[in-house]
Amino acid sequence: MIALLSLAFAGTVEGFVFGPDGAPAADVPVRVGEVSGRTDSSGHFGLTVEPGTWTVVVPGGSAEVRVGQGTSEVLVTLGSPASFLIEQPEGPAVATEEVALRSLVGQVVGPDGPVAGARVFVRGGQGMARTGADGRFELDVPAGAQTLTAIATGYASLEVEVAPDADGLTLTLKEAPRALAAYTVSAPYLAGSVAGLLDGRKEGSAVADVLGADEMSRAGDSDAASALARVTGLTVVGGKYVFVRGLGDRYSASLLDGAGLPSPEPERRVVPLDLFPTSVLSGVVVQKTWSPDMPGEFGGGVVQLGTVKPPTAFTASLGVSGEYLHRTTFRQGLVAPGGPTDFLGIDGGTRALPADVAEASAASPLEEGDLFSDRGYTPAELEKLGESMPSRWTPALRSLPPGLGVNGSLGTGFEGDGVKGGLLAAFTFGNDWSRLSFDRAYYVPTDGGLRAQHRYHFDQATNEVRFGGFLTGGLTVGRSELTLTSMLSRSSDDTARVYVGYNDDVGGDIRVTRTRWVERQLAWHRLAGHHALDALTIDWHALVATAGRLEPDRRETRYDNEPGTDRWLLSDRPEGNGIFTSDAGELDLEGAVGATWQPREDGPKLKVGGRVSTRSRAVDTRRFKYFHKGAASRDAEVLTLPPEQVFTPENIGQDGFQLEEFTRQTDNYTASHAVVAGYVDSEVPLGIVTLTGGARLEGSRQQVETFALFDPDQTPVRADLSTVDLLPAAGVTLAPHDDVRVRLGGARTVSRPDFRELSPATFNDVTGGRQTFGNPDLQRTKIDHADLRVEWFPRPAEVVSVGVFAKRFGAPVETVVVPSAQQSVTWENATRATNLGVELEARRNLPLDLWAAANVALVHSRVDLGDTGGIQTSTTRRLQGQSPYVVNLQAGWEHPDRGDRVTVLLNAVGPRITQVGALGAPDVLELPAPRLDVVGRKALGGGWSASLKLKNLLDPAARTVQGAETIDAIRQGWSASVGLGWSAG
């Protein structure tokens, strides 16, 4: 090491905060001048400020500190008032010059021999080292006499004067009095910062990637889904669904503060992560190797979302933003008829079925013994019911407004009589519009290749409204903590769509109009406890969560062009004159407890625990249609009218259009899933090697009942999948150097079918998608995992890593196309599958406050469908939804004091199979569409800041292809948003 050049005109204030009992005080706000931070778990803080005399402020007191060359050190003991012990550089603040360093080698020993894991640092300087298994360390120190400090868990701290020519130093520590609490001094970082999360990743035993609140802020991401697109090996599908290592949603799971999450989507098992605003997240850990304390359903990895913690002092924030979206904002777009509360994302009953129609639909199978039709009701009754349906079919054109976002938080903390606590409330609201205009073709195989069966032009506009409410409170009494967290997240999509074009079935043009409102809601309530009892730590939580999806009034009409004329006639085809309503709900209950025994912080660790969870889901669907019955329904003059003028009292009745219900016998189902698990996990440090291992015993029972709604005498179709699995895991972590980690892990886990996949309930997309139904005979998939990763952490907030992984799937559940008029899709257990990959990551701090980061994942997969009886073109292919590569490039500049920053981000994802080809047709692929974003923030003083986000600047066409043919090419548009925010505390 030859020399270091310190930052000019900058100094560091570093220290520790202790509670009145002398124990380290975590998460305490500390402010030096205008720069703020919080203490970490060991009570440590470190802030960089300009040279000068500043005031250090903590709860209960303040003191002046002079900042100049080197480090000003502050020790604080909280109380009324707080007391300060300050050591600061002598003389005025000056710019530092190049400082020559020399290497100092030494050893830290205790009464019983060498001390591993001790921290040795230079008083008033930046150098720090950690001892290895033999107690030895090497530290770069400035030339001349210096003061060294050594700290280790279980020992009293030691300060020694070091002569300018000293070498081969031995530092002897004495055991600390047993009345003192043991703690670890960590490298300085702020909660949620890059340095802090990378430090946690270095000390962990699992292969994991971390994403902190600081990084999410730099990237300008508003929700967890968009933020996770930056993580190595992760892809985000549809802006909501996160796939880990290219694997589909069946192999991806999400936890919030270690507890489960229900899904508001009846057709998916994965949780849409756009429901979680980044403003309430402290960070995200994507764990890619499984450990027995996690649920046994594990494929590509688990996304662990962490919420912000209750504050210890007053805090408040408020922000507002507006967005311009190219080809959408101030353009004419389709807007469906709605109600007065739509702008809040709440239907409020506007689109609900009329009471008499809902009552008739519910009563017909029980009282009349038949369907809602002329077989169960008289023509006069059906005419009255048909006339009571509101006539709202046609969207209108209007100028689409800019997007709007508002967020805020308010919190406070308290302390007294050995009790401290905090309370934080936060909310986020967004109202965004998007407009799409594109062409789409649908192909069928022929002897000469693919032929376009249908060609349409689409015009579509969507109003998405999001609302999130967050409340958390914490209470600490002695060494016990209680935390109650509640979160409500809602989103609504109001979509109007028209497609026009050639349809091969009729040999002419058709025009289909759809209006659709979908509400999704997730309510999550968790009570958790943490109790430290000397060498024993107990953690527990209890969870109640609900999820729901409401689609109250999907409407669709179809008009066919009369050959040789410009007239369009209302069609009686299946996708015409239809009204669809669906309500899905899920309830999750969970309880978990775990105990960790560790006599010494650097000694062996044993964890045991258990978890019980239940999920229950119900789906209620209704389909209605105005059938062409009488003369009015065949009158060309009537059929050319808009639907609001067609479905009027004059035309509804036995002589015209008659409202009937045609809900399918498999549209509705109920389901439940109960899991009982116990586990044991261990960690044994052996010098530079740490061994981990354990097992989880997990029993599962899934039950799905699909019932014939209008035939109470028919026996329901039931699926019952009960399993008991013993799931082992083992790992080795090697630390050949303080900044290097080598991790090897292996495990066996399972993947179970989703409710929808076990239910024979039929789904289909009326725009040409295939009909889909489940398979009650599906079995679980067993997965064997192997991971190897080498990581180097050269400096705080820097990392270089290389990893490889392999997965083997036994009887994986895969999509299979089966013979039918529509080439129906179902699920079968394939023979086997493999998934192999390489992951590369680097993050580096550069001169002039610049930084750069990159990560690349290369993945190869192969699935063997075996003899599933399907008509798919290929029986061996890569996994559906898996991308062969994911690339993220980031670079930025950040002012070390003010927080001003600019970040440039590029994301590219390789092609993936979206639909399996059949009868010789190739698979349908979604091609890469690189995304370039630029995000900036400027501090304005007084707690105010301004932000600018430029998203999707390249605006590439997202192309979907089948063989050499293009299905569609859709441009989302680039966007520019500006925001203004204020925060205090």
XYZ file of C-alpha atoms in Angstrom, residues 447-731:
285
model
C -47.716 -27.274 -44.592
C -45.946 -24.166 -45.855
C -45.231 -22.715 -42.424
C -47.293 -20.284 -40.375
C -50.394 -18.515 -41.689
C -51.977 -15.458 -40.087
C -55.456 -16.542 -39.007
C -56.462 -13.226 -37.436
C -54.983 -9.715 -37.703
C -56.174 -6.907 -35.451
C -55.285 -3.346 -34.551
C -55.567 -2.588 -30.830
C -56.266 0.712 -29.080
C -56.170 0.499 -25.304
C -56.010 2.860 -22.344
C -55.633 1.986 -18.659
C -56.048 4.101 -15.547
C -54.123 2.520 -12.671
C -54.727 3.815 -9.155
C -52.622 2.632 -6.212
C -53.063 3.300 -2.532
C -50.999 2.004 0.363
C -51.371 2.536 4.082
C -48.728 1.456 6.585
C -48.716 1.521 10.388
C -46.060 0.111 12.693
C -45.483 0.419 16.414
C -42.784 -0.991 18.624
C -42.194 -1.309 22.354
C -38.945 -2.299 24.079
C -38.880 -3.321 27.734
C -35.478 -4.439 28.914
C -34.258 -6.984 26.391
C -37.695 -7.791 24.986
C -39.238 -6.156 21.930
C -42.798 -6.230 20.591
C -43.710 -4.965 17.135
C -47.136 -4.656 15.529
C -47.223 -3.915 11.808
C -50.282 -3.437 9.633
C -50.319 -2.761 5.929
C -53.120 -2.158 3.453
C -52.263 -2.113 -0.241
C -54.797 -1.558 -3.006
C -54.626 -1.149 -6.748
C -57.236 -0.819 -9.444
C -57.012 -1.063 -13.235
C -59.708 0.566 -15.340
C -59.115 -0.582 -18.913
C -60.961 0.216 -22.114
C -59.952 -1.591 -25.294
C -61.069 -1.825 -28.901
C -59.577 -4.117 -31.511
C -60.532 -4.111 -35.182
C -59.355 -6.326 -38.010
C -59.630 -9.449 -40.103
C -61.030 -12.622 -38.552
C -60.539 -15.805 -40.545
C -63.539 -17.579 -38.985
C -66.001 -15.110 -40.528
C -63.892 -14.189 -43.543
C -64.141 -10.488 -42.786
C -63.508 -7.733 -40.296
C -64.760 -7.619 -36.719
C -64.700 -4.961 -34.003
C -64.593 -6.014 -30.336
C -64.940 -3.543 -27.469
C -64.152 -4.371 -23.869
C -64.360 -2.366 -20.653
C -62.869 -3.883 -17.518
C -62.402 -2.796 -13.905
C -60.220 -4.888 -11.562
C -59.539 -4.130 -7.885
C -56.824 -5.923 -5.926
C -56.361 -5.566 -2.182
C -53.973 -7.021 0.362
C -54.359 -6.474 4.123
C -51.521 -7.784 6.306
C -51.279 -7.680 10.112
C -48.314 -9.112 12.041
C -47.527 -9.159 15.749
C -43.936 -10.169 16.500
C -41.766 -10.580 19.574
C -38.028 -10.756 20.205
C -36.687 -11.806 23.593
C -32.968 -11.945 24.448
C -32.244 -14.212 27.426
C -28.454 -14.241 27.701
C -27.371 -17.072 25.389
C -30.952 -17.831 24.311
C -32.960 -15.694 21.910
C -36.635 -16.341 21.156
C -38.457 -14.892 18.151
C -42.104 -15.397 17.293
C -44.840 -13.914 15.135
C -48.557 -14.287 14.523
C -50.087 -13.267 11.197
C -53.544 -12.547 9.828
C -53.656 -11.573 6.167
C -56.357 -11.302 3.536
C -56.207 -10.797 -0.207
C -58.978 -10.137 -2.655
C -59.603 -9.477 -6.304
C -62.864 -7.959 -7.526
C -63.870 -7.704 -11.166
C -67.451 -6.484 -10.886
C -68.475 -5.636 -14.442
C -66.459 -6.695 -17.465
C -68.423 -5.838 -20.613
C -67.768 -6.951 -24.151
C -69.498 -6.368 -27.461
C -68.650 -7.541 -30.955
C -69.682 -6.067 -34.311
C -69.094 -7.851 -37.646
C -68.623 -5.926 -40.861
C -71.282 -6.730 -43.447
C -69.388 -7.892 -46.557
C -69.252 -5.312 -49.313
C -70.682 -2.505 -47.137
C -69.536 -0.085 -44.453
C -72.181 -1.371 -42.043
C -71.253 -3.046 -38.750
C -73.793 -5.437 -37.203
C -73.946 -6.505 -33.554
C -72.811 -10.142 -33.427
C -74.202 -13.061 -31.457
C -70.766 -14.690 -31.309
C -69.508 -15.902 -27.891
C -67.419 -12.792 -27.198
C -70.380 -10.462 -27.833
C -73.026 -8.956 -25.538
C -71.332 -10.425 -22.463
C -71.193 -9.307 -18.834
C -68.681 -10.990 -16.530
C -68.287 -10.585 -12.766
C -65.870 -12.310 -10.422
C -64.943 -12.054 -6.755
C -61.974 -13.970 -5.317
C -60.827 -13.887 -1.700
C -58.067 -15.525 0.328
C -57.452 -15.713 4.086
C -54.038 -16.605 5.523
C -53.334 -17.439 9.166
C -49.818 -18.147 10.380
C -47.932 -18.657 13.613
C -44.203 -19.242 13.996
C -41.708 -19.491 16.845
C -37.959 -19.978 16.808
C -35.260 -20.236 19.471
C -31.575 -19.535 18.897
C -28.955 -20.717 21.383
C -25.464 -19.259 21.126
C -23.301 -19.130 24.295
C -20.672 -16.952 22.597
C -21.113 -14.604 19.685
C -18.243 -16.191 17.787
C -19.204 -19.712 18.872
C -21.611 -22.394 17.594
C -25.255 -21.517 17.036
C -28.284 -23.808 17.226
C -31.752 -22.857 15.961
C -34.987 -24.801 16.437
C -38.517 -23.771 15.649
C -41.814 -24.444 13.990
C -44.452 -22.857 11.812
C -48.146 -23.514 11.223
C -50.027 -21.857 8.376
C -53.379 -22.180 6.653
C -54.638 -20.676 3.404
C -58.233 -20.711 2.269
C -59.536 -19.344 -1.018
C -62.940 -19.000 -2.636
C -63.719 -17.890 -6.193
C -67.222 -16.753 -7.167
C -67.806 -16.079 -10.874
C -70.905 -15.163 -12.866
C -71.365 -14.831 -16.646
C -74.356 -13.168 -18.303
C -75.239 -12.530 -21.929
C -77.975 -10.882 -23.969
C -78.968 -13.695 -26.313
C -80.565 -12.968 -29.669
C -84.069 -14.382 -29.252
C -86.706 -12.523 -31.242
C -87.231 -10.416 -34.346
C -85.655 -7.258 -32.900
C -82.399 -9.119 -32.406
C -82.311 -9.857 -36.156
C -83.352 -6.403 -37.361
C -80.350 -4.943 -39.212
C -81.422 -1.390 -38.362
C -81.299 -2.270 -34.649
C -78.045 -4.216 -34.894
C -76.171 -1.258 -36.408
C -76.931 0.927 -33.379
C -74.503 1.448 -30.473
C -75.081 -1.046 -27.632
C -76.589 1.647 -25.385
C -79.349 2.034 -28.013
C -79.655 -1.706 -28.646
C -80.131 -2.942 -25.077
C -83.089 -0.754 -24.217
C -86.477 -1.757 -22.731
C -87.983 -1.597 -26.245
C -85.569 -4.255 -27.533
C -85.274 -6.449 -24.418
C -87.724 -9.300 -24.096
C -88.870 -12.507 -25.724
C -89.180 -10.689 -29.066
C -85.677 -9.239 -28.927
C -82.721 -9.723 -26.583
C -83.042 -11.892 -23.497
C -80.621 -11.761 -20.553
C -79.515 -15.207 -19.408
C -76.731 -16.566 -17.254
C -74.207 -18.952 -18.777
C -71.788 -19.393 -15.868
C -69.715 -22.498 -16.496
C -69.989 -25.493 -14.256
C -66.278 -25.190 -13.416
C -66.109 -21.423 -12.876
C -66.240 -21.576 -9.098
C -64.124 -23.376 -6.560
C -63.031 -23.382 -2.937
C -59.600 -24.421 -1.742
C -57.465 -24.746 1.362
C -53.821 -25.440 2.128
C -52.484 -26.308 5.583
C -48.773 -26.646 6.382
C -47.222 -27.792 9.672
C -43.433 -27.693 9.940
C -40.605 -28.035 12.429
C -36.927 -27.484 11.838
C -33.446 -27.616 13.335
C -30.545 -25.591 11.959
C -26.971 -25.161 13.141
C -23.916 -23.048 12.479
C -20.451 -24.122 13.658
C -17.454 -21.799 13.159
C -14.124 -23.606 12.864
C -11.558 -20.877 12.349
C -11.834 -19.595 8.795
C -14.445 -22.264 8.000
C -18.082 -22.138 9.083
C -20.299 -25.208 8.698
C -24.081 -24.970 8.504
C -26.603 -27.759 8.363
C -30.046 -28.861 9.377
C -33.365 -30.239 8.228
C -37.034 -29.351 8.063
C -39.944 -31.768 8.466
C -42.948 -30.360 6.661
C -46.433 -31.787 6.300
C -48.802 -30.321 3.721
C -52.388 -30.884 2.690
C -53.999 -29.152 -0.292
C -57.702 -29.521 -1.006
C -59.562 -28.050 -3.973
C -63.263 -28.521 -4.594
C -64.772 -27.474 -7.896
C -68.534 -27.616 -7.729
C -71.280 -27.505 -10.332
C -73.020 -24.306 -9.300
C -76.314 -25.118 -11.007
C -76.502 -28.802 -10.238
C -76.561 -29.286 -6.465
C -77.054 -33.059 -6.942
C -73.787 -33.460 -8.839
C -70.818 -34.697 -6.836
C -68.136 -31.973 -6.660
C -64.760 -32.637 -8.267
C -62.173 -32.804 -5.506
C -58.387 -32.767 -5.517
C -56.562 -33.770 -2.348
C -52.764 -33.659 -2.250
C -51.225 -34.660 1.095
C -47.466 -35.023 1.571
C -44.844 -35.236 4.313
C -41.298 -34.239 3.353
C -37.962 -34.302 5.162
C -35.923 -31.509 3.606
C -32.172 -31.338 4.397
C -29.719 -28.471 3.829
C -25.977 -28.074 4.339
C -23.420 -25.380 3.634
